[in-house]
Amino acid sequence: MTAILGWLSILRGHKPVRDVPSTLAIIERNAKMQAQLIDDLLDMNRLASGTMQLELAAVDLALTLRSARQALQPAADAKRVRLVEGIDPRATPVRGDARRLQQVVWNLVQNALKFTPAGGQVELRLEREAHETLVTVSDTGRGIAPAFLPHVFERFRQQDSSTAREAGGIGLGLSIAKHLVELHGGTIAAFSDGEGKGARFVVRLPAADPAPYPRANAVDQPGPTVLSA
Ligand SMILES: Nc1ncnc2c1ncn2[C@@H]1O[C@H](COP(=O)(O)OP(=O)(O)OP(=O)(O)O)[C@@H](O)[C@H]1O
Ligand SMILES: [Mg+2]
């Protein structure tokens, strides 16, 4: 907010501003960060007070991953970080809130990009196991120290607040992601072999029931037809 007000007062001032478009871009970037911060605080409040409402539907996570990759590709290009995806064609839709699951994926990918220097790689994977669908976001970035790893999902916790602040953020993203995943009946875990060794975040969501068959025990529905040879 201070940055926005500062640049606005420069624009209002008597001295001509040399580069108005970049000044406006700075103001816009800072305003977006403020809006994000307010959204995160409101979400945290809803999650902590148990008033977050999920709009449940069948969610195609392959689509969620692809759109996250497309949307964040320019940020990755600007940082010279390779962004790759691997999608298991056997993955079936999960039952969840599309917007909230997108928020989880974006938080993880944005972190991975933020903490991976130029020349590194961020990978998004979607896999299907027997009863679960897994989303993995891994990077070759700065990694997480063993002492900090158990605290990554705590709100307002950052390994190095000076670097994080440089890149934006106050330490709410992972806490929100964990709450949201758990509201979906899933789990989220963080792995890293240590500082400088990259990080991996794995979200496990219960696989949705197979396409609903007519229930054999429903009052007015016929049972499945049994074909005899
Ligand atoms: N991919 C990663 N590699 C290394 N450290 C990470 C990674 N993801 C998260 N962390 C560490 O965990 C901390 C908490 O992450 P979280 O997403 O909650 O906060 P943030 O990204 O700093 O801020 P915000 O998400 O509110 O913008 C980060 O500040 C960083 O120290
Ligand atoms: Mg974050």
PDB file of C-alpha atoms and ligand atoms in Angstrom:
ATOM      1  CA  MET A   1       0.000   0.000   0.000  1.00  0.00           C
ATOM      2  CA  THR A   2       2.869   2.366   0.839  1.00  0.00           C
ATOM      3  CA  ALA A   3       4.375   1.672  -2.594  1.00  0.00           C
ATOM      4  CA  ILE A   4       1.049   2.422  -4.328  1.00  0.00           C
ATOM      5  CA  LEU A   5       0.559   5.682  -2.467  1.00  0.00           C
ATOM      6  CA  GLY A   6       4.186   6.662  -3.032  1.00  0.00           C
ATOM      7  CA  TRP A   7       4.021   6.138  -6.797  1.00  0.00           C
ATOM      8  CA  LEU A   8       0.625   7.848  -7.008  1.00  0.00           C
ATOM      9  CA  SER A   9       1.996  10.933  -5.299  1.00  0.00           C
ATOM     10  CA  ILE A  10       4.925  10.940  -7.752  1.00  0.00           C
ATOM     11  CA  LEU A  11       2.459  10.774 -10.663  1.00  0.00           C
ATOM     12  CA  ARG A  12       0.467  13.661  -9.153  1.00  0.00           C
ATOM     13  CA  GLY A  13       3.603  15.722  -8.544  1.00  0.00           C
ATOM     14  CA  HIS A  14       4.833  18.611 -10.616  1.00  0.00           C
ATOM     15  CA  LYS A  15       7.879  16.874 -12.060  1.00  0.00           C
ATOM     16  CA  PRO A  16       7.176  14.973 -15.293  1.00  0.00           C
ATOM     17  CA  VAL A  17       7.410  11.208 -14.865  1.00  0.00           C
ATOM     18  CA  ARG A  18       9.820   9.708 -17.384  1.00  0.00           C
ATOM     19  CA  ASP A  19       8.159   6.335 -17.815  1.00  0.00           C
ATOM     20  CA  VAL A  20       4.428   6.508 -17.088  1.00  0.00           C
ATOM     21  CA  PRO A  21       3.579   2.978 -18.403  1.00  0.00           C
ATOM     22  CA  SER A  22       6.119   1.302 -16.082  1.00  0.00           C
ATOM     23  CA  THR A  23       4.986   3.430 -13.145  1.00  0.00           C
ATOM     24  CA  LEU A  24       1.396   2.343 -13.808  1.00  0.00           C
ATOM     25  CA  ALA A  25       2.577  -1.274 -14.082  1.00  0.00           C
ATOM     26  CA  ILE A  26       4.236  -1.010 -10.649  1.00  0.00           C
ATOM     27  CA  ILE A  27       1.049   0.442  -9.158  1.00  0.00           C
ATOM     28  CA  GLU A  28      -1.030  -2.315 -10.774  1.00  0.00           C
ATOM     29  CA  ARG A  29       1.307  -5.063  -9.536  1.00  0.00           C
ATOM     30  CA  ASN A  30       1.215  -3.721  -5.994  1.00  0.00           C
ATOM     31  CA  ALA A  31      -2.576  -3.302  -6.065  1.00  0.00           C
ATOM     32  CA  LYS A  32      -2.940  -6.943  -7.222  1.00  0.00           C
ATOM     33  CA  MET A  33      -0.693  -8.079  -4.379  1.00  0.00           C
ATOM     34  CA  GLN A  34      -2.862  -6.161  -1.916  1.00  0.00           C
ATOM     35  CA  ALA A  35      -6.015  -7.743  -3.348  1.00  0.00           C
ATOM     36  CA  GLN A  36      -4.428 -11.211  -3.090  1.00  0.00           C
ATOM     37  CA  LEU A  37      -3.421 -10.552   0.489  1.00  0.00           C
ATOM     38  CA  ILE A  38      -6.945  -9.505   1.442  1.00  0.00           C
ATOM     39  CA  ASP A  39      -8.409 -12.590  -0.302  1.00  0.00           C
ATOM     40  CA  ASP A  40      -5.950 -14.836   1.550  1.00  0.00           C
ATOM     41  CA  LEU A  41      -6.782 -13.267   4.910  1.00  0.00           C
ATOM     42  CA  LEU A  42     -10.516 -13.655   4.257  1.00  0.00           C
ATOM     43  CA  ASP A  43     -10.036 -17.301   3.204  1.00  0.00           C
ATOM     44  CA  MET A  44      -7.914 -17.999   6.280  1.00  0.00           C
ATOM     45  CA  ASN A  45     -10.636 -16.515   8.438  1.00  0.00           C
ATOM     46  CA  ARG A  46     -13.352 -18.633   6.762  1.00  0.00           C
ATOM     47  CA  LEU A  47     -11.251 -21.775   7.095  1.00  0.00           C
ATOM     48  CA  ALA A  48     -10.369 -21.133  10.740  1.00  0.00           C
ATOM     49  CA  SER A  49     -13.987 -20.407  11.665  1.00  0.00           C
ATOM     50  CA  GLY A  50     -15.352 -23.369   9.685  1.00  0.00           C
ATOM     51  CA  THR A  51     -17.501 -21.191   7.432  1.00  0.00           C
ATOM     52  CA  MET A  52     -15.808 -22.011   4.116  1.00  0.00           C
ATOM     53  CA  GLN A  53     -18.434 -23.396   1.720  1.00  0.00           C
ATOM     54  CA  LEU A  54     -17.377 -25.792  -0.996  1.00  0.00           C
ATOM     55  CA  GLU A  55     -19.299 -25.954  -4.267  1.00  0.00           C
ATOM     56  CA  LEU A  56     -18.981 -29.640  -4.993  1.00  0.00           C
ATOM     57  CA  ALA A  57     -18.951 -31.044  -8.511  1.00  0.00           C
ATOM     58  CA  ALA A  58     -16.923 -33.478 -10.608  1.00  0.00           C
ATOM     59  CA  VAL A  59     -13.580 -31.743 -11.157  1.00  0.00           C
ATOM     60  CA  ASP A  60     -11.253 -32.665 -13.999  1.00  0.00           C
ATOM     61  CA  LEU A  61      -7.839 -32.095 -12.405  1.00  0.00           C
ATOM     62  CA  ALA A  62      -6.065 -32.607 -15.737  1.00  0.00           C
ATOM     63  CA  LEU A  63      -7.789 -29.422 -16.867  1.00  0.00           C
ATOM     64  CA  THR A  64      -6.849 -27.662 -13.610  1.00  0.00           C
ATOM     65  CA  LEU A  65      -3.178 -28.570 -14.077  1.00  0.00           C
ATOM     66  CA  ARG A  66      -3.120 -27.603 -17.749  1.00  0.00           C
ATOM     67  CA  SER A  67      -4.720 -24.237 -17.131  1.00  0.00           C
ATOM     68  CA  ALA A  68      -2.347 -23.523 -14.223  1.00  0.00           C
ATOM     69  CA  ARG A  69       0.594 -24.344 -16.469  1.00  0.00           C
ATOM     70  CA  GLN A  70      -0.694 -22.148 -19.282  1.00  0.00           C
ATOM     71  CA  ALA A  71      -1.454 -19.234 -16.974  1.00  0.00           C
ATOM     72  CA  LEU A  72       1.891 -19.417 -15.164  1.00  0.00           C
ATOM     73  CA  GLN A  73       4.006 -20.089 -18.267  1.00  0.00           C
ATOM     74  CA  PRO A  74       4.807 -16.381 -18.817  1.00  0.00           C
ATOM     75  CA  ALA A  75       6.018 -16.071 -15.193  1.00  0.00           C
ATOM     76  CA  ALA A  76       8.169 -19.179 -15.676  1.00  0.00           C
ATOM     77  CA  ASP A  77       9.563 -17.857 -18.974  1.00  0.00           C
ATOM     78  CA  ALA A  78      10.373 -14.511 -17.376  1.00  0.00           C
ATOM     79  CA  LYS A  79      12.355 -16.353 -14.676  1.00  0.00           C
ATOM     80  CA  ARG A  80      13.857 -18.805 -17.182  1.00  0.00           C
ATOM     81  CA  VAL A  81      12.414 -21.757 -15.283  1.00  0.00           C
ATOM     82  CA  ARG A  82      11.199 -24.774 -17.290  1.00  0.00           C
ATOM     83  CA  LEU A  83       7.592 -25.679 -16.521  1.00  0.00           C
ATOM     84  CA  VAL A  84       6.622 -29.237 -17.445  1.00  0.00           C
ATOM     85  CA  GLU A  85       3.567 -31.412 -16.880  1.00  0.00           C
ATOM     86  CA  GLY A  86       2.886 -35.118 -16.784  1.00  0.00           C
ATOM     87  CA  ILE A  87      -0.734 -36.200 -16.810  1.00  0.00           C
ATOM     88  CA  ASP A  88      -1.824 -39.780 -16.233  1.00  0.00           C
ATOM     89  CA  PRO A  89      -4.598 -40.435 -18.775  1.00  0.00           C
ATOM     90  CA  ARG A  90      -6.215 -42.848 -16.269  1.00  0.00           C
ATOM     91  CA  ALA A  91      -6.933 -39.982 -13.849  1.00  0.00           C
ATOM     92  CA  THR A  92     -10.670 -39.602 -13.414  1.00  0.00           C
ATOM     93  CA  PRO A  93     -12.473 -36.511 -12.108  1.00  0.00           C
ATOM     94  CA  VAL A  94     -12.517 -35.985  -8.342  1.00  0.00           C
ATOM     95  CA  ARG A  95     -15.386 -34.683  -6.274  1.00  0.00           C
ATOM     96  CA  GLY A  96     -14.521 -31.179  -5.197  1.00  0.00           C
ATOM     97  CA  ASP A  97     -14.761 -27.438  -5.602  1.00  0.00           C
ATOM     98  CA  ALA A  98     -13.073 -26.573  -8.915  1.00  0.00           C
ATOM     99  CA  ARG A  99     -12.136 -23.040  -7.886  1.00  0.00           C
ATOM    100  CA  ARG A 100     -10.688 -24.107  -4.540  1.00  0.00           C
ATOM    101  CA  LEU A 101      -8.710 -26.989  -6.020  1.00  0.00           C
ATOM    102  CA  GLN A 102      -7.348 -24.586  -8.615  1.00  0.00           C
ATOM    103  CA  GLN A 103      -6.313 -22.301  -5.742  1.00  0.00           C
ATOM    104  CA  VAL A 104      -4.386 -25.197  -4.137  1.00  0.00           C
ATOM    105  CA  VAL A 105      -2.565 -26.023  -7.389  1.00  0.00           C
ATOM    106  CA  TRP A 106      -1.756 -22.370  -8.089  1.00  0.00           C
ATOM    107  CA  ASN A 107      -0.367 -21.853  -4.588  1.00  0.00           C
ATOM    108  CA  LEU A 108       1.957 -24.820  -5.027  1.00  0.00           C
ATOM    109  CA  VAL A 109       3.104 -23.867  -8.519  1.00  0.00           C
ATOM    110  CA  GLN A 110       3.587 -20.220  -7.574  1.00  0.00           C
ATOM    111  CA  ASN A 111       5.731 -21.273  -4.616  1.00  0.00           C
ATOM    112  CA  ALA A 112       7.763 -23.622  -6.791  1.00  0.00           C
ATOM    113  CA  LEU A 113       8.406 -20.806  -9.294  1.00  0.00           C
ATOM    114  CA  LYS A 114       9.166 -18.319  -6.529  1.00  0.00           C
ATOM    115  CA  PHE A 115      11.775 -20.535  -4.895  1.00  0.00           C
ATOM    116  CA  THR A 116      13.416 -21.911  -8.057  1.00  0.00           C
ATOM    117  CA  PRO A 117      16.204 -19.871  -9.636  1.00  0.00           C
ATOM    118  CA  ALA A 118      16.835 -19.427 -13.375  1.00  0.00           C
ATOM    119  CA  GLY A 119      17.819 -22.621 -15.156  1.00  0.00           C
ATOM    120  CA  GLY A 120      15.682 -24.763 -12.828  1.00  0.00           C
ATOM    121  CA  GLN A 121      12.587 -26.837 -13.476  1.00  0.00           C
ATOM    122  CA  VAL A 122       9.104 -27.095 -12.023  1.00  0.00           C
ATOM    123  CA  GLU A 123       7.037 -30.183 -12.739  1.00  0.00           C
ATOM    124  CA  LEU A 124       3.304 -30.727 -12.309  1.00  0.00           C
ATOM    125  CA  ARG A 125       2.094 -34.322 -12.266  1.00  0.00           C
ATOM    126  CA  LEU A 126      -1.316 -35.922 -12.046  1.00  0.00           C
ATOM    127  CA  GLU A 127      -1.427 -39.618 -11.165  1.00  0.00           C
ATOM    128  CA  ARG A 128      -4.061 -42.146 -10.309  1.00  0.00           C
ATOM    129  CA  GLU A 129      -3.575 -44.777  -7.625  1.00  0.00           C
ATOM    130  CA  ALA A 130      -6.097 -47.396  -6.570  1.00  0.00           C
ATOM    131  CA  HIS A 131      -8.211 -45.147  -4.327  1.00  0.00           C
ATOM    132  CA  GLU A 132      -6.557 -41.783  -4.690  1.00  0.00           C
ATOM    133  CA  THR A 133      -5.702 -39.114  -7.210  1.00  0.00           C
ATOM    134  CA  LEU A 134      -2.303 -37.502  -6.665  1.00  0.00           C
ATOM    135  CA  VAL A 135      -1.179 -34.039  -7.671  1.00  0.00           C
ATOM    136  CA  THR A 136       2.572 -33.526  -7.298  1.00  0.00           C
ATOM    137  CA  VAL A 137       4.387 -30.236  -7.759  1.00  0.00           C
ATOM    138  CA  SER A 138       8.150 -30.635  -7.628  1.00  0.00           C
ATOM    139  CA  ASP A 139      10.979 -28.222  -8.270  1.00  0.00           C
ATOM    140  CA  THR A 140      14.753 -28.116  -8.464  1.00  0.00           C
ATOM    141  CA  GLY A 141      14.919 -24.919  -6.403  1.00  0.00           C
ATOM    142  CA  ARG A 142      16.282 -23.846  -3.070  1.00  0.00           C
ATOM    143  CA  GLY A 143      14.678 -26.650  -1.106  1.00  0.00           C
ATOM    144  CA  ILE A 144      13.588 -26.694   2.518  1.00  0.00           C
ATOM    145  CA  ALA A 145      15.848 -27.182   5.544  1.00  0.00           C
ATOM    146  CA  PRO A 146      14.958 -30.263   7.659  1.00  0.00           C
ATOM    147  CA  ALA A 147      14.337 -28.020  10.694  1.00  0.00           C
ATOM    148  CA  PHE A 148      11.770 -25.932   8.784  1.00  0.00           C
ATOM    149  CA  LEU A 149      10.037 -28.779   6.938  1.00  0.00           C
ATOM    150  CA  PRO A 150       7.631 -29.687   9.803  1.00  0.00           C
ATOM    151  CA  HIS A 151       6.493 -26.034   9.928  1.00  0.00           C
ATOM    152  CA  VAL A 152       5.851 -25.277   6.223  1.00  0.00           C
ATOM    153  CA  PHE A 153       2.066 -25.539   6.558  1.00  0.00           C
ATOM    154  CA  GLU A 154       1.835 -23.252   9.598  1.00  0.00           C
ATOM    155  CA  ARG A 155       0.361 -19.862   8.877  1.00  0.00           C
ATOM    156  CA  PHE A 156       2.721 -16.895   8.594  1.00  0.00           C
ATOM    157  CA  ARG A 157       5.745 -19.218   8.686  1.00  0.00           C
ATOM    158  CA  GLN A 158       8.453 -18.582   6.099  1.00  0.00           C
ATOM    159  CA  GLN A 159      11.899 -20.136   5.941  1.00  0.00           C
ATOM    160  CA  ASP A 160      13.517 -16.852   5.077  1.00  0.00           C
ATOM    161  CA  SER A 161      11.172 -13.932   5.401  1.00  0.00           C
ATOM    162  CA  SER A 162      13.589 -11.520   3.727  1.00  0.00           C
ATOM    163  CA  THR A 163      13.683 -13.552   0.473  1.00  0.00           C
ATOM    164  CA  ALA A 164       9.982 -14.337   0.599  1.00  0.00           C
ATOM    165  CA  ARG A 165       9.181 -10.689   1.101  1.00  0.00           C
ATOM    166  CA  GLU A 166      11.356  -9.796  -1.879  1.00  0.00           C
ATOM    167  CA  ALA A 167       9.236 -12.180  -3.945  1.00  0.00           C
ATOM    168  CA  GLY A 168       5.964 -11.226  -2.246  1.00  0.00           C
ATOM    169  CA  GLY A 169       3.798 -13.165   0.175  1.00  0.00           C
ATOM    170  CA  ILE A 170       3.321 -13.411   3.905  1.00  0.00           C
ATOM    171  CA  GLY A 171       3.271 -17.145   4.522  1.00  0.00           C
ATOM    172  CA  LEU A 172      -0.431 -17.976   4.109  1.00  0.00           C
ATOM    173  CA  GLY A 173      -0.527 -19.931   0.844  1.00  0.00           C
ATOM    174  CA  LEU A 174       0.425 -23.366   2.172  1.00  0.00           C
ATOM    175  CA  SER A 175      -1.716 -23.071   5.267  1.00  0.00           C
ATOM    176  CA  ILE A 176      -4.745 -22.259   3.084  1.00  0.00           C
ATOM    177  CA  ALA A 177      -3.848 -25.101   0.696  1.00  0.00           C
ATOM    178  CA  LYS A 178      -3.658 -27.616   3.576  1.00  0.00           C
ATOM    179  CA  HIS A 179      -7.015 -26.538   5.004  1.00  0.00           C
ATOM    180  CA  LEU A 180      -8.658 -26.736   1.567  1.00  0.00           C
ATOM    181  CA  VAL A 181      -7.221 -30.169   0.776  1.00  0.00           C
ATOM    182  CA  GLU A 182      -8.372 -31.490   4.145  1.00  0.00           C
ATOM    183  CA  LEU A 183     -11.877 -30.068   3.563  1.00  0.00           C
ATOM    184  CA  HIS A 184     -11.892 -32.274   0.446  1.00  0.00           C
ATOM    185  CA  GLY A 185     -11.018 -35.312   2.565  1.00  0.00           C
ATOM    186  CA  GLY A 186      -7.439 -35.344   1.260  1.00  0.00           C
ATOM    187  CA  THR A 187      -3.916 -34.858   2.558  1.00  0.00           C
ATOM    188  CA  ILE A 188      -0.957 -32.712   1.573  1.00  0.00           C
ATOM    189  CA  ALA A 189       2.683 -33.414   2.372  1.00  0.00           C
ATOM    190  CA  ALA A 190       5.987 -31.659   1.750  1.00  0.00           C
ATOM    191  CA  PHE A 191       9.311 -33.337   0.967  1.00  0.00           C
ATOM    192  CA  SER A 192      12.794 -31.958   0.470  1.00  0.00           C
ATOM    193  CA  ASP A 193      16.268 -33.434   0.768  1.00  0.00           C
ATOM    194  CA  GLY A 194      17.451 -30.139   2.226  1.00  0.00           C
ATOM    195  CA  GLU A 195      18.537 -26.668   1.243  1.00  0.00           C
ATOM    196  CA  GLY A 196      19.498 -26.360  -2.409  1.00  0.00           C
ATOM    197  CA  LYS A 197      17.971 -29.764  -3.190  1.00  0.00           C
ATOM    198  CA  GLY A 198      14.506 -28.803  -4.456  1.00  0.00           C
ATOM    199  CA  ALA A 199      11.099 -29.490  -2.927  1.00  0.00           C
ATOM    200  CA  ARG A 200       8.112 -31.703  -3.674  1.00  0.00           C
ATOM    201  CA  PHE A 201       4.523 -31.230  -2.537  1.00  0.00           C
ATOM    202  CA  VAL A 202       2.081 -34.109  -2.874  1.00  0.00           C
ATOM    203  CA  VAL A 203      -1.707 -33.676  -2.655  1.00  0.00           C
ATOM    204  CA  ARG A 204      -3.756 -36.869  -2.308  1.00  0.00           C
ATOM    205  CA  LEU A 205      -7.492 -36.678  -2.943  1.00  0.00           C
ATOM    206  CA  PRO A 206      -9.962 -39.523  -2.612  1.00  0.00           C
ATOM    207  CA  ALA A 207     -10.777 -40.856  -6.065  1.00  0.00           C
ATOM    208  CA  ALA A 208     -14.417 -40.116  -6.913  1.00  0.00           C
ATOM    209  CA  ASP A 209     -16.884 -42.972  -7.031  1.00  0.00           C
ATOM    210  CA  PRO A 210     -17.215 -44.597 -10.422  1.00  0.00           C
ATOM    211  CA  ALA A 211     -20.046 -43.312 -12.612  1.00  0.00           C
ATOM    212  CA  PRO A 212     -23.187 -43.807 -10.551  1.00  0.00           C
ATOM    213  CA  TYR A 213     -24.952 -47.021 -11.522  1.00  0.00           C
ATOM    214  CA  PRO A 214     -28.657 -47.378 -10.838  1.00  0.00           C
ATOM    215  CA  ARG A 215     -28.723 -48.519  -7.234  1.00  0.00           C
ATOM    216  CA  ALA A 216     -29.995 -52.070  -6.860  1.00  0.00           C
ATOM    217  CA  ASN A 217     -31.529 -51.270  -3.488  1.00  0.00           C
ATOM    218  CA  ALA A 218     -33.362 -48.090  -4.533  1.00  0.00           C
ATOM    219  CA  VAL A 219     -37.087 -48.292  -4.011  1.00  0.00           C
ATOM    220  CA  ASP A 220     -38.266 -47.492  -7.510  1.00  0.00           C
ATOM    221  CA  GLN A 221     -35.191 -48.345  -9.525  1.00  0.00           C
ATOM    222  CA  PRO A 222     -34.653 -51.668 -11.193  1.00  0.00           C
ATOM    223  CA  GLY A 223     -31.570 -53.610 -10.192  1.00  0.00           C
ATOM    224  CA  PRO A 224     -28.765 -54.198 -12.707  1.00  0.00           C
ATOM    225  CA  THR A 225     -29.749 -56.555 -15.478  1.00  0.00           C
ATOM    226  CA  VAL A 226     -28.011 -59.883 -15.141  1.00  0.00           C
ATOM    227  CA  LEU A 227     -27.432 -61.463 -18.502  1.00  0.00           C
ATOM    228  CA  SER A 228     -27.362 -65.214 -18.450  1.00  0.00           C
ATOM    229  CA  ALA A 229     -25.377 -67.121 -21.028  1.00  0.00           C
TER     230      ALA A 229
HETATM  231  N1  LIG B   1       8.656 -24.953  -3.370  1.00  0.00           N
HETATM  232  C1  LIG B   1       9.246 -24.458  -2.282  1.00  0.00           C
HETATM  233  N2  LIG B   1      10.610 -24.459  -2.164  1.00  0.00           N
HETATM  234  C2  LIG B   1      11.204 -23.966  -1.061  1.00  0.00           C
HETATM  235  N3  LIG B   1      10.564 -23.453  -0.006  1.00  0.00           N
HETATM  236  C3  LIG B   1       9.217 -23.414  -0.073  1.00  0.00           C
HETATM  237  C4  LIG B   1       8.484 -23.914  -1.199  1.00  0.00           C
HETATM  238  N4  LIG B   1       7.169 -23.752  -0.958  1.00  0.00           N
HETATM  239  C5  LIG B   1       7.075 -23.163   0.255  1.00  0.00           C
HETATM  240  N5  LIG B   1       8.303 -22.962   0.802  1.00  0.00           N
HETATM  241  C6  LIG B   1       8.616 -22.377   2.114  1.00  0.00           C
HETATM  242  O1  LIG B   1       7.436 -22.397   2.895  1.00  0.00           O
HETATM  243  C7  LIG B   1       7.081 -21.040   3.264  1.00  0.00           C
HETATM  244  C8  LIG B   1       5.580 -20.928   3.390  1.00  0.00           C
HETATM  245  O2  LIG B   1       4.975 -21.015   2.095  1.00  0.00           O
HETATM  246  P1  LIG B   1       3.603 -20.247   1.856  1.00  0.00           P
HETATM  247  O3  LIG B   1       3.158 -20.529   0.473  1.00  0.00           O
HETATM  248  O4  LIG B   1       2.692 -20.563   2.963  1.00  0.00           O
HETATM  249  O5  LIG B   1       4.025 -18.716   2.028  1.00  0.00           O
HETATM  250  P2  LIG B   1       4.682 -17.675   1.006  1.00  0.00           P
HETATM  251  O6  LIG B   1       4.753 -18.251  -0.374  1.00  0.00           O
HETATM  252  O7  LIG B   1       5.964 -17.208   1.617  1.00  0.00           O
HETATM  253  O8  LIG B   1       3.639 -16.481   1.024  1.00  0.00           O
HETATM  254  P3  LIG B   1       2.148 -16.483   0.382  1.00  0.00           P
HETATM  255  O9  LIG B   1       1.841 -17.887  -0.030  1.00  0.00           O
HETATM  256  O10 LIG B   1       1.292 -15.962   1.480  1.00  0.00           O
HETATM  257  O11 LIG B   1       2.224 -15.589  -0.810  1.00  0.00           O
HETATM  258  C9  LIG B   1       7.724 -20.175   2.201  1.00  0.00           C
HETATM  259  O12 LIG B   1       7.941 -18.841   2.626  1.00  0.00           O
HETATM  260  C10 LIG B   1       9.045 -20.916   1.984  1.00  0.00           C
HETATM  261  O13 LIG B   1       9.951 -20.629   3.024  1.00  0.00           O
HETATM  262 MG    MG B   2       3.035 -19.185  -1.241  1.00  0.00          MG
END
